[in-house]
Amino acid sequence: SYAPGLLGHGEGVTQLNTPTRLPSTLGDERAVSVSAAQCHSLALTGGGEVWSWGCAVEGRLGHGDELNEWQPKKVEGLAGQRVVAVSAGGFHSIAITADGA
């Protein structure tokens, strides 16, 4: 089924037949971990930043709204914290910081 922005390649891109690099950078950082659920995805950068994209129902992208994101968008609510792990679930996202919070 189709989920808005799930692939992170922009509006209207619903299928890719080969692995394809994201069209936008993650703030010029390299992804060290990714997690994908049914309708949204997360990326963790080497600098500890979290980026999310896809379906935003119930705020699962962490941007404080329910606006779908077609391409990766930085989760500003975690600014200033060093995130060390992320996980995308069916209706939620979680992040663990270096201090265990």
Short mmCIF file of C-alpha atoms in Angstrom, two decimals:
data_model
loop_
_atom_site.label_atom_id
_atom_site.label_comp_id
_atom_site.label_asym_id
_atom_site.label_seq_id
_atom_site.Cartn_x
_atom_site.Cartn_y
_atom_site.Cartn_z
CA SER A 1 0.00 0.00 0.00
CA TYR A 2 1.01 3.60 -0.53
CA ALA A 3 2.32 5.69 2.37
CA PRO A 4 3.12 9.39 1.83
CA GLY A 5 6.86 9.99 1.67
CA LEU A 6 7.84 6.57 2.99
CA LEU A 7 10.79 6.30 0.61
CA GLY A 8 12.00 9.84 1.31
CA HIS A 9 12.41 10.69 -2.37
CA GLY A 10 9.71 13.33 -2.66
CA GLU A 11 6.04 13.56 -3.47
CA GLY A 12 4.77 10.97 -5.94
CA VAL A 13 7.69 8.52 -5.60
CA THR A 14 5.99 5.34 -4.43
CA GLN A 15 8.32 2.65 -5.76
CA LEU A 16 12.01 2.24 -6.54
CA ASN A 17 13.36 -0.94 -8.11
CA THR A 18 16.98 -0.50 -7.03
CA PRO A 19 18.65 0.98 -3.94
CA THR A 20 18.71 4.72 -4.46
CA ARG A 21 20.47 7.45 -2.49
CA LEU A 22 18.16 9.98 -0.82
CA PRO A 23 17.88 13.19 -2.86
CA SER A 24 18.44 15.42 0.16
CA THR A 25 21.30 15.32 2.62
CA LEU A 26 20.91 14.85 6.35
CA GLY A 27 22.44 18.20 7.19
CA ASP A 28 25.64 17.12 5.41
CA GLU A 29 26.00 14.27 7.94
CA ARG A 30 26.25 10.57 7.23
CA ALA A 31 23.53 8.19 8.44
CA VAL A 32 24.88 5.58 10.84
CA SER A 33 21.55 3.88 11.50
CA VAL A 34 18.08 3.75 9.93
CA SER A 35 14.78 2.29 11.07
CA ALA A 36 11.65 1.85 8.97
CA ALA A 37 8.10 1.08 10.00
CA GLN A 38 5.00 0.58 7.86
CA CYS A 39 4.48 4.29 7.14
CA HIS A 40 7.52 6.24 8.33
CA SER A 41 11.30 6.07 8.59
CA LEU A 42 14.04 7.44 10.83
CA ALA A 43 17.73 8.10 10.27
CA LEU A 44 20.37 8.70 12.94
CA THR A 45 23.48 10.66 11.94
CA GLY A 46 27.02 10.28 13.21
CA GLY A 47 26.55 13.56 15.07
CA GLY A 48 23.58 12.20 17.01
CA GLU A 49 20.85 14.00 15.07
CA VAL A 50 17.54 12.34 14.16
CA TRP A 51 15.77 12.83 10.84
CA SER A 52 12.30 11.48 10.01
CA TRP A 53 9.99 11.24 7.02
CA GLY A 54 6.77 9.58 5.89
CA CYS A 55 3.30 9.55 7.42
CA ALA A 56 2.92 11.83 10.45
CA VAL A 57 -0.35 10.49 11.89
CA GLU A 58 -0.46 10.84 15.68
CA GLY A 59 2.81 12.81 15.62
CA ARG A 60 5.02 9.78 14.98
CA LEU A 61 7.61 11.87 13.08
CA GLY A 62 8.38 13.97 16.16
CA HIS A 63 7.87 17.38 14.57
CA GLY A 64 5.01 18.46 16.83
CA ASP A 65 2.40 18.20 14.07
CA GLU A 66 0.69 15.70 11.79
CA LEU A 67 2.11 16.95 8.49
CA ASN A 68 3.49 14.20 6.26
CA GLU A 69 7.09 14.70 5.19
CA TRP A 70 8.07 13.68 1.66
CA GLN A 71 11.80 13.95 2.37
CA PRO A 72 13.91 13.68 5.54
CA LYS A 73 13.37 16.49 8.05
CA LYS A 74 15.48 17.04 11.17
CA VAL A 75 13.68 16.42 14.48
CA GLU A 76 14.33 19.78 16.16
CA GLY A 77 12.85 18.66 19.48
CA LEU A 78 16.01 16.63 20.07
CA ALA A 79 18.42 19.47 19.27
CA GLY A 80 21.26 19.69 21.76
CA GLN A 81 20.95 16.04 22.76
CA ARG A 82 23.20 13.30 21.44
CA VAL A 83 20.94 10.48 20.29
CA VAL A 84 22.60 7.05 20.10
CA ALA A 85 19.72 4.85 18.89
CA VAL A 86 16.36 5.19 17.14
CA SER A 87 13.52 2.83 16.35
CA ALA A 88 10.39 3.29 14.24
CA GLY A 89 7.31 1.30 15.26
CA GLY A 90 3.81 0.92 13.91
CA PHE A 91 2.47 4.10 15.52
CA HIS A 92 5.49 5.51 17.34
CA SER A 93 9.15 6.44 17.20
CA ILE A 94 11.69 6.21 20.00
CA ALA A 95 15.12 7.70 20.51
CA ILE A 96 17.69 6.97 23.21
CA THR A 97 20.17 9.69 24.17
CA ALA A 98 23.77 9.23 25.31
CA ASP A 99 22.71 9.87 28.91
CA GLY A 100 20.02 7.19 28.71
CA ALA A 101 17.04 9.52 28.53
#
